[in-house]
XYZ file of C-alpha atoms in Angstrom:
502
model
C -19.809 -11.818 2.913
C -23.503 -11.902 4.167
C -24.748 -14.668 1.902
C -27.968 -12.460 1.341
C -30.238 -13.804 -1.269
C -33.924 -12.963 -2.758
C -36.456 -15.373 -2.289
C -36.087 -16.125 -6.115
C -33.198 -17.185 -6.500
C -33.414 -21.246 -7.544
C -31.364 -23.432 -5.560
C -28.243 -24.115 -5.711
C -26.160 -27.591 -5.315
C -22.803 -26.415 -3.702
C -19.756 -29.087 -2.402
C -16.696 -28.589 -0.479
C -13.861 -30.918 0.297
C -11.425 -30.105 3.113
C -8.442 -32.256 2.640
C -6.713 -31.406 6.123
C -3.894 -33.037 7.510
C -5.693 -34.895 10.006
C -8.799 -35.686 8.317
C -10.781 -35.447 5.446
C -14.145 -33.552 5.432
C -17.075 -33.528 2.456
C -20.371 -31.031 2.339
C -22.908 -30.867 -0.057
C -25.480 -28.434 0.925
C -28.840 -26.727 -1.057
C -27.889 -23.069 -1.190
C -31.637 -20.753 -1.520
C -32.912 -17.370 -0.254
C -29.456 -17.074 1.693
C -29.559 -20.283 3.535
C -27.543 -23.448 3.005
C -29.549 -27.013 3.483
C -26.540 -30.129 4.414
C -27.475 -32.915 1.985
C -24.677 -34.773 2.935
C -21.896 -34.298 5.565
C -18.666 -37.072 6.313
C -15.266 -36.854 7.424
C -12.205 -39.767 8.044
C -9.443 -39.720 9.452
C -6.839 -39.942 6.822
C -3.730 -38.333 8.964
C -1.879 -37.287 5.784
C 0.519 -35.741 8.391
C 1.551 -38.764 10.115
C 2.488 -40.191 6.377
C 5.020 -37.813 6.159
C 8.204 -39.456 5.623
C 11.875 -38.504 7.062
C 12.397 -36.535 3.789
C 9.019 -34.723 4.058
C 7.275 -37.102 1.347
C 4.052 -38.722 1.250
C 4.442 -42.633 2.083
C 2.407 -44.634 -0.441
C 0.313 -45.678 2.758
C -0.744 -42.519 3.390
C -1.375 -41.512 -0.366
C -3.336 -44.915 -0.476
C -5.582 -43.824 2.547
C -6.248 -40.392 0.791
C -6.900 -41.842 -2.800
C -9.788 -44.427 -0.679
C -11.082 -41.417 0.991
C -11.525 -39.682 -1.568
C -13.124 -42.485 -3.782
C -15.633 -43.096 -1.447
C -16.582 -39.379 -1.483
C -16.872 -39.123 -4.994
C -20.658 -40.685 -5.266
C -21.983 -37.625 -3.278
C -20.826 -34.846 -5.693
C -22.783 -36.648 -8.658
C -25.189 -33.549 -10.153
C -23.046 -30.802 -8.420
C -21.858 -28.745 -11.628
C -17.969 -28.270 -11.786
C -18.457 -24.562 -10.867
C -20.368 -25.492 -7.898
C -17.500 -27.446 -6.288
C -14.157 -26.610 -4.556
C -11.490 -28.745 -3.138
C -9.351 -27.677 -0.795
C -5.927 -28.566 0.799
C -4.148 -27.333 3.846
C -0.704 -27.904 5.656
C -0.142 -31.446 4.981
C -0.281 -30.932 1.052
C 1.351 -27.138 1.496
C 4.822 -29.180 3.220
C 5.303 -32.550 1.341
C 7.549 -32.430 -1.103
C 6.164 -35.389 -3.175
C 2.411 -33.606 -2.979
C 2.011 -32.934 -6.551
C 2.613 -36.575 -7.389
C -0.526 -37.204 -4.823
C -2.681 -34.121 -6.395
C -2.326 -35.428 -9.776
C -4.230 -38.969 -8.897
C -6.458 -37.602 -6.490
C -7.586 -35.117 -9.341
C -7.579 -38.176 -11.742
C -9.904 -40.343 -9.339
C -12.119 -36.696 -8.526
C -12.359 -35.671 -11.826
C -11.695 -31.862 -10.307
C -9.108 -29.765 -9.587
C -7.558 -29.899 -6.395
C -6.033 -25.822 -4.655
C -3.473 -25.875 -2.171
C -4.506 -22.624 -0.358
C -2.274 -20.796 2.190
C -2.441 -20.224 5.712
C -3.675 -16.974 6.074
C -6.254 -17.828 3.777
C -7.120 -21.326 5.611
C -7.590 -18.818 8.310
C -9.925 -16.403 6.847
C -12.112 -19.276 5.049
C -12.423 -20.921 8.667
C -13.465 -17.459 10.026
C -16.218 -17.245 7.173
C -17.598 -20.982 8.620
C -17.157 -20.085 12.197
C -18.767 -16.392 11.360
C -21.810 -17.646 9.999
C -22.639 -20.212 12.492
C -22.474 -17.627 15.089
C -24.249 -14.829 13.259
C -26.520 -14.391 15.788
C -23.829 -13.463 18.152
C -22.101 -10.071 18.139
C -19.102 -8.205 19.091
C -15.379 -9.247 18.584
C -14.327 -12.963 18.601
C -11.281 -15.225 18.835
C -11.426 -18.045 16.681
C -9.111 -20.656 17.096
C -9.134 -23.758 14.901
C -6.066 -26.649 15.830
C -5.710 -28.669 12.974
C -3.800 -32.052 12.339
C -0.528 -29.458 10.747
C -1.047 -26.265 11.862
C -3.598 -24.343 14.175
C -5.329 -20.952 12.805
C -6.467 -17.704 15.100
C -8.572 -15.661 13.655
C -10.086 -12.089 15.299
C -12.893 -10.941 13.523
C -15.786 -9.394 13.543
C -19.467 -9.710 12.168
C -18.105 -11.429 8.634
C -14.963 -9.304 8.490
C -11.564 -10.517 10.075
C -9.348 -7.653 11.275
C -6.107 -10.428 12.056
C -5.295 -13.583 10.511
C -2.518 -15.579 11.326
C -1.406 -19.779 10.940
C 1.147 -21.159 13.167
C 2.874 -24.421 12.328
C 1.816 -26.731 15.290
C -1.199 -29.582 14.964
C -2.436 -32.148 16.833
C -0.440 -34.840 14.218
C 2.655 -33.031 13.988
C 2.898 -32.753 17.397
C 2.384 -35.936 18.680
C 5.400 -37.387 16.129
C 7.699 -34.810 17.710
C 6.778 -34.974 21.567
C 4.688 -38.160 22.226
C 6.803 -40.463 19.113
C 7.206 -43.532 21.533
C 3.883 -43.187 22.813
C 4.719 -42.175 25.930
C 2.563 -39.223 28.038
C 4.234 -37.841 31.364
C 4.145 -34.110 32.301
C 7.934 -33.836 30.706
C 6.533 -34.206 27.432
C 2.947 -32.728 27.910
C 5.481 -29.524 29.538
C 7.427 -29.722 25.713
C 4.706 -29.890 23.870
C 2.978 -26.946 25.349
C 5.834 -25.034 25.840
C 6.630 -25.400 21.696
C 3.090 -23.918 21.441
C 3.801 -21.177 23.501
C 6.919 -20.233 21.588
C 4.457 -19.866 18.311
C 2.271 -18.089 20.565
C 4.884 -15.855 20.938
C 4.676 -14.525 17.308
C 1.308 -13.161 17.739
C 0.109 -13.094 20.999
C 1.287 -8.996 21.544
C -0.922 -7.842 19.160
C -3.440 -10.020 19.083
C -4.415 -9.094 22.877
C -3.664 -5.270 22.535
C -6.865 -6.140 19.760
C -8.395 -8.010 22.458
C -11.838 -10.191 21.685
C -15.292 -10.571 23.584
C -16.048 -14.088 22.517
C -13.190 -16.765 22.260
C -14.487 -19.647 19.917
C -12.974 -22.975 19.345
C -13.680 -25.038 16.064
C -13.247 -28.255 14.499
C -11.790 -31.675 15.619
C -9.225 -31.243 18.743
C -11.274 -28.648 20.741
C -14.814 -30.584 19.518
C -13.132 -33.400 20.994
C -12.297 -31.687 23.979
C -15.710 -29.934 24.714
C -17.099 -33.441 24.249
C -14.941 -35.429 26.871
C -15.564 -32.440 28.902
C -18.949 -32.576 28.797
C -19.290 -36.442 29.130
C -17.215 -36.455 32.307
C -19.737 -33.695 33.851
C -17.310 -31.258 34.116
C -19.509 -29.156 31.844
C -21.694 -28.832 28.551
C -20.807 -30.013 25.341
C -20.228 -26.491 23.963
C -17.735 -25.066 26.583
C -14.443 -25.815 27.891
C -13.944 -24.173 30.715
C -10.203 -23.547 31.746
C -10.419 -25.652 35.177
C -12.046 -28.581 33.354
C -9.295 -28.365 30.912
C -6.731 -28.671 33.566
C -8.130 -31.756 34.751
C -8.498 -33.497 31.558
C -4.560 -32.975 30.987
C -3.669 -34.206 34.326
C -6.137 -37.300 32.967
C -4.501 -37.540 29.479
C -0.813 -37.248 31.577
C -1.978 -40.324 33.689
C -2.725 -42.886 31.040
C 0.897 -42.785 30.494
C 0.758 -44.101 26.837
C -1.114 -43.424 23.911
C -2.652 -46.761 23.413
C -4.030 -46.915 26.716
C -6.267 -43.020 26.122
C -9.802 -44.168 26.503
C -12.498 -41.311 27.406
C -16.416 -41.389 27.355
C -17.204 -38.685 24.135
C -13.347 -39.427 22.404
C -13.763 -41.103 19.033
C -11.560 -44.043 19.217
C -9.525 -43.041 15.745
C -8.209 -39.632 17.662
C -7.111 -41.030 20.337
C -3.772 -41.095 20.321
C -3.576 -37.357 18.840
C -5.411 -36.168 21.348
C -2.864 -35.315 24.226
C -1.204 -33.546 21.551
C -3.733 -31.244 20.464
C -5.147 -30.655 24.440
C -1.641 -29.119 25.101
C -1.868 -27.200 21.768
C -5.048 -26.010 23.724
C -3.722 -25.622 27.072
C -0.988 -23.057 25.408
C -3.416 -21.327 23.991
C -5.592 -21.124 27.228
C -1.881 -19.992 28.737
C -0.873 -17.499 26.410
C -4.048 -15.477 25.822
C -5.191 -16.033 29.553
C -8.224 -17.600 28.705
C -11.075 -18.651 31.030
C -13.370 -20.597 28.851
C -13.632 -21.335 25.147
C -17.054 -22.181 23.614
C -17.222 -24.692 20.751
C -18.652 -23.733 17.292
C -19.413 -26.358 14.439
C -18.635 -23.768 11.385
C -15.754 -24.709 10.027
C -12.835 -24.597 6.560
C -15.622 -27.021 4.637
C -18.795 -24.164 5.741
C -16.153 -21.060 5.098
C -15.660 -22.605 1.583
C -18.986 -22.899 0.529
C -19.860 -19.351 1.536
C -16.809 -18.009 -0.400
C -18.074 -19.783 -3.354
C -21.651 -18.162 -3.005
C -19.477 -15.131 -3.315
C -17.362 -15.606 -6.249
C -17.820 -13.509 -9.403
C -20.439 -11.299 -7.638
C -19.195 -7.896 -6.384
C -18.319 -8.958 -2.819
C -15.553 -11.789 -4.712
C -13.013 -11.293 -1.837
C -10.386 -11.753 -5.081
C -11.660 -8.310 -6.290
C -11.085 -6.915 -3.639
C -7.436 -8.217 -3.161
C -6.501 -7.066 -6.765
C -8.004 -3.631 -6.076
C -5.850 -3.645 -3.084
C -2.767 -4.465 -4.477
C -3.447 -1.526 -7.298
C -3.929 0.746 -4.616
C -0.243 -0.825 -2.480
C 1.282 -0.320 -5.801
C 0.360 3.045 -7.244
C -0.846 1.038 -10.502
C -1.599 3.707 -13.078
C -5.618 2.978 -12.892
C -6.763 4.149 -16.315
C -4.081 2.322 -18.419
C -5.054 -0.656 -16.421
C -8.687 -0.345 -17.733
C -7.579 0.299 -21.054
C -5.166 -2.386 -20.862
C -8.432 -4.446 -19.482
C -10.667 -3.742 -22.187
C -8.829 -4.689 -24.796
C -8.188 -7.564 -23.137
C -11.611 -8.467 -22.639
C -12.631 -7.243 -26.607
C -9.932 -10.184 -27.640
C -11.137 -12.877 -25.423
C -15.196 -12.356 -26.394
C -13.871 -12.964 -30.150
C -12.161 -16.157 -29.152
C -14.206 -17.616 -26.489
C -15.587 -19.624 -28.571
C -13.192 -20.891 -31.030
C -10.833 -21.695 -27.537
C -14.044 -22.640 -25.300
C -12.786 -20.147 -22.516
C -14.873 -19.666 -19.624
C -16.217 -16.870 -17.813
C -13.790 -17.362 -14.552
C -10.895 -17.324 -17.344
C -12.403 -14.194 -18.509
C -11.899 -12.996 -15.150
C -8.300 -13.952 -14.857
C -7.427 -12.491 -17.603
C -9.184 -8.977 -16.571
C -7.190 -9.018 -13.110
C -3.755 -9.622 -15.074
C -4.590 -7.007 -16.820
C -5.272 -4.649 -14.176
C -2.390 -5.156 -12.174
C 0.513 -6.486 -15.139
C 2.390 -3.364 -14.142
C 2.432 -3.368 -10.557
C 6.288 -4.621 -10.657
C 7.299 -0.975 -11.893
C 6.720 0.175 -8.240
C 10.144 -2.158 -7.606
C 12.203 -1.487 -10.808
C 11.432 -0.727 -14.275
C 14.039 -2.889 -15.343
C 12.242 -6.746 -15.819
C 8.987 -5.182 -14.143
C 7.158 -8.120 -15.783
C 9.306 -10.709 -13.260
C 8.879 -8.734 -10.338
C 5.214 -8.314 -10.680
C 4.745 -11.895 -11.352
C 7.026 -12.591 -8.133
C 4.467 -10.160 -5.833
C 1.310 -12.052 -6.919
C 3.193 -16.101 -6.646
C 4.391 -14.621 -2.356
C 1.853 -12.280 -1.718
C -0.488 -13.191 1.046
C -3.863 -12.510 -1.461
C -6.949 -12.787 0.210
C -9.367 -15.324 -2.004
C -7.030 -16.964 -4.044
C -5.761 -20.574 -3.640
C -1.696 -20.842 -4.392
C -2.718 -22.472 -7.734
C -4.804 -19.337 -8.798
C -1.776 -16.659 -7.639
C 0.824 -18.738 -9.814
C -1.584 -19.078 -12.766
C -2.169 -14.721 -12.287
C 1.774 -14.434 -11.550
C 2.309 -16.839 -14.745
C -0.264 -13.818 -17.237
C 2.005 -10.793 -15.720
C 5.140 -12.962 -16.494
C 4.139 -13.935 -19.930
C 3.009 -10.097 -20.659
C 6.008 -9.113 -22.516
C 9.274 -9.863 -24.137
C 10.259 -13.111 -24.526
C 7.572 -15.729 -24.215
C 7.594 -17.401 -20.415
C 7.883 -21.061 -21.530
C 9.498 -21.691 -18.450
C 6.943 -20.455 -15.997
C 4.309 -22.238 -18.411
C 5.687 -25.844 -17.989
C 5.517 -25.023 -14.237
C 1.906 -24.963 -14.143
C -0.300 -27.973 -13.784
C -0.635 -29.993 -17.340
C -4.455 -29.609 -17.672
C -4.417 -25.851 -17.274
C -1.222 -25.045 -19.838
C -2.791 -25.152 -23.138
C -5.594 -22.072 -21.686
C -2.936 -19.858 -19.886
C -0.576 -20.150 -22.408
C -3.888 -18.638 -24.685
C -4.738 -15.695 -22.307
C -1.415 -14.649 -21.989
C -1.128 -14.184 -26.261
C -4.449 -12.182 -25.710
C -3.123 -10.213 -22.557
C 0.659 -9.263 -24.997
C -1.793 -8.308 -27.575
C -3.889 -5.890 -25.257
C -0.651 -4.676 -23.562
C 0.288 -4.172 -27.176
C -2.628 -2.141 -28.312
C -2.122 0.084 -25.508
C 1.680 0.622 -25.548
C 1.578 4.322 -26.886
C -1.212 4.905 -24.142
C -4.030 6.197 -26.129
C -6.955 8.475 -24.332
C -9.072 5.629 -25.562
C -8.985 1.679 -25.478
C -8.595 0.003 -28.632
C -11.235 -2.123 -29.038
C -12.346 -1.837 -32.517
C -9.985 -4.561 -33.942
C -11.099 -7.902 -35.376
C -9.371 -11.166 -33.567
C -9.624 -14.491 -35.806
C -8.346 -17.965 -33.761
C -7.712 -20.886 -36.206
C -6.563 -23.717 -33.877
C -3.701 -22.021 -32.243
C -3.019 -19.228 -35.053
C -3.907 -16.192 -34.679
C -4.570 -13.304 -37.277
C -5.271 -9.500 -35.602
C -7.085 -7.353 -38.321
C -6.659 -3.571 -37.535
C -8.943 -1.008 -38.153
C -9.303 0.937 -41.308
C -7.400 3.371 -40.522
C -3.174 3.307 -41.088
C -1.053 1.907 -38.158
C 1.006 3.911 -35.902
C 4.564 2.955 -37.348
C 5.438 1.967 -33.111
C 2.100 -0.806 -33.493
C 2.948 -2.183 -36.699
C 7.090 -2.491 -35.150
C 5.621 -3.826 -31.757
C 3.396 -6.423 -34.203
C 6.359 -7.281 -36.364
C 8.624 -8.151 -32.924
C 5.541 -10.076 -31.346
C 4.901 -12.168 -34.537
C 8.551 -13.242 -33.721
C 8.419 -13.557 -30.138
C 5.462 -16.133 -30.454
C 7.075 -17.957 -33.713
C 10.083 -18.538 -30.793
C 7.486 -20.543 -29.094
C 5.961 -22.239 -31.633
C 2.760 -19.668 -31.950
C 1.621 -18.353 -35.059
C 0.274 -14.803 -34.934
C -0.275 -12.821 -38.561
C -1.574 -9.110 -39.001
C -3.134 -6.900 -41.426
C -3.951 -3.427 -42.020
């Protein structure tokens, strides 16, 4: 994703929200002729991850501190249309247990809805940031971002990452679990970094056979570092260099407690994380024999906002992860498009009358394309094992939300309607997917003798919630008319209404 533009385009008022475990970030940036303009730019420290509980639940503390966070946010994304904005959550919300309870009043107080995106694709969104502040510089890099719940590495090049990968180690985790008491001595600093290496481990293999020119370090725990670096004299602000990192942990080791870490360029409210996340670094340094790290400001919050100057264009990285997975699955291509276009004939006739939108259009269109792929595991209950590849699949561009609400259409495509899997979604989105999935059954319906051509010349009517399909002039196949007859009775099951005629 370049972010090319033409010097017409009008200006564009984008936001991100980065609800990390550590801290919260907000941009709001002017996006024109391929640039983006910051209008506003904050972050706290909200340390969702220390408010973790012994059962993996939120405290109310630490929901409280998010909800206050968030409210005082909210003034900045006045005038930036719905469209325009995305927020995002990471590891913290990905683990607790209770996180849906916080989502739901965050989303309440926001006004927006709230994705829980994976690690892989935390990774890739932070290599998008990190690519474009460092466009000017080429060959292959190492990013590595160390978060408050888990660190991402990243090797990439240009705008394209070749490896992705997000280990479960932070700066906040990591102090509960090896600096709890508050105590630093080598022992624990020795733990904590030998933890890290045993992540490492997972990765580090074939991420050197890879190899990188350019290792890059972003956001808070190596910004930090680069910045006590640099204000001790022990370099610039932008470098760490691996000598100057060994001194600062013999430093951190000699404070000997958390509340005593004081250092010229450390923000006072990451102090006591700190040690944690410099022997997240030191492993890092260790286990991919690093000499120096330079510091880059792009970032999750910058990788978001360039992935939503991509969406619904041709270089939507979603596209490209649904083409993929038709390809991975040997998806018959032209029933897909047939399946698609009838699809798409329905929803045009009742966009209106069920004030869809044109990124539900889209939903429905991918469903469609891939609502067989679970025939390349069994053709017995291929509609649950499709559904069960797009909920786990690692799908670049797509926040967890958006893969169960997909997973939910492919479910709902056929027999039995997928109450079930409907009640699982979130309660604002329910009443819409439980609408594109009648239109994707009645698509998959029109298409089940697979016809040369895609039916399309049928007349949909939406009255409220019923439905009436009027067929073309000419007489039914006798399978259509029994598939319409069974279908009528499938959605009575669940309360639908859906009448025919010839």
């Amino acid at each position: 994703m370049s972010g090319k533009s033409t010097a017409n385009d009008e200006t564009r008022r984008l936001a991100a929200i980065d609800l990390g475990s550590n801290s919260f970030h907000l941009l709001v940036a002017n996006y024109q002729d391929g640039q983006l303009q910051v209008v506003a730019k904050m972050g706290e420290k909200v340390q969702l991850a220390a408010g973790l509980d012994a059962d993996e639940n939120f405290t109310d503390a630490a929901m409280a501190r998010a909800l206050a966070c968030l409210e005082r946010f909210a003034p900045f994304l006045d005038g930036v249309p719905a469209a325009n904005l995305r927020i995002v959550g990471t590891n913290a919300l990905r683990a607790a247990y209770n996180a849906r309870q916080l989502i739901d009043r965050a989303e309440a107080l926001i006004g927006h809805p709230i994705e829980i995106i994976g690690g892989r694709e935390e990774a890739r969104l932070i290599y998008l940031g990190a690519a474009h502040a460092l466009a000017e510089v080429h060959g292959r890099r190492l990013i590595v971002d160390i978060g408050g719940g888990s660190t991402e590495f990243i090797i990439g090049e240009d705008f394209e990452p070749q490896a992705l990968e997000s280990l479960h180690m932070g700066c906040v985790a990591y102090t509960g679990t090896f600096f709890a008491n508050g105590d630093i001595s080598e022992k624990r600093f020795r733990r904590a970094e030998m933890a890290a290496m045993s992540e490492l481990a997972n990765i580090q293999r074939h991420y050197c056979q890879l190899g990188w020119q350019d290792p890059i370090g972003s956001s808070g725990t190596i910004k930090a570092a680069a910045a006590v670096i640099g204000a001790r004299g022990d370099g610039d602000a932008t470098l760490i260099e691996r000598d100057a990192l060994m001194k600062l942990r013999k430093t951190l080791i000699g404070f000997g407690n958390l509340d005593k870490v004081a250092m010229d360029g450390l923000k006072e409210d990451r102090a006591r994380v700190f040690p944690a996340g410099v022997a997240i670094l030191c492993a890092v340094f260790e286990a991919f024999d690093l000499k120096r790290m330079r510091y880059s400001d792009g970032a999750l919050r910058e990788g978001v906002l360039f992935d939503l100057i991509g969406r619904s264009t041709p270089e939507d990285s979603r596209r490209h992860s649904i083409e993929s997975l038709m390809r991975r699955y040997s998806v018959e291509t032209a029933h897909a498009d047939h399946v698609a276009q009838s699809a798409m004939a329905a929803f045009d006739q009742v966009r209106d009358g069920w004030s869809l939108s044109e990124e539900q259009r889209l939903f429905l269109f991918w469903a469609a394309q891939v609502h067989e792929i679970g025939l390349a595991i069994s053709h017995s209950q291929f509609h649950r094992h499709g559904a069960y590849l797009l909920e786990y699949s690692d799908l670049t561009g797509f926040s967890r939300p958006e893969q169960q609400a997909l997973a939910f259409l492919v479910r709902a495509h056929r027999r039995k309607f997928a109450q079930k899997e409907l009640e699982a979604l979130p309660d604002a989105v329910q009443l819409t997917y439980q609408r594109l999935a009648r239109l994707l059954r009645l698509a998959v319906m029109l298409n089940h003798a697979r016809p040369e051509q895609a039916p399309v010349d049928f007349q949909l009517i939406c009255d409220g919630d019923n439905l009436h399909l009027r067929l073309p002039d000419a007489k039914p196949q006798a399978l259509l008319l029994n598939d319409l007859e069974q279908e009528a009775a499938f959605q009575q099951s669940a309360g639908l209404t859906l009448t025919y005629s010839p």
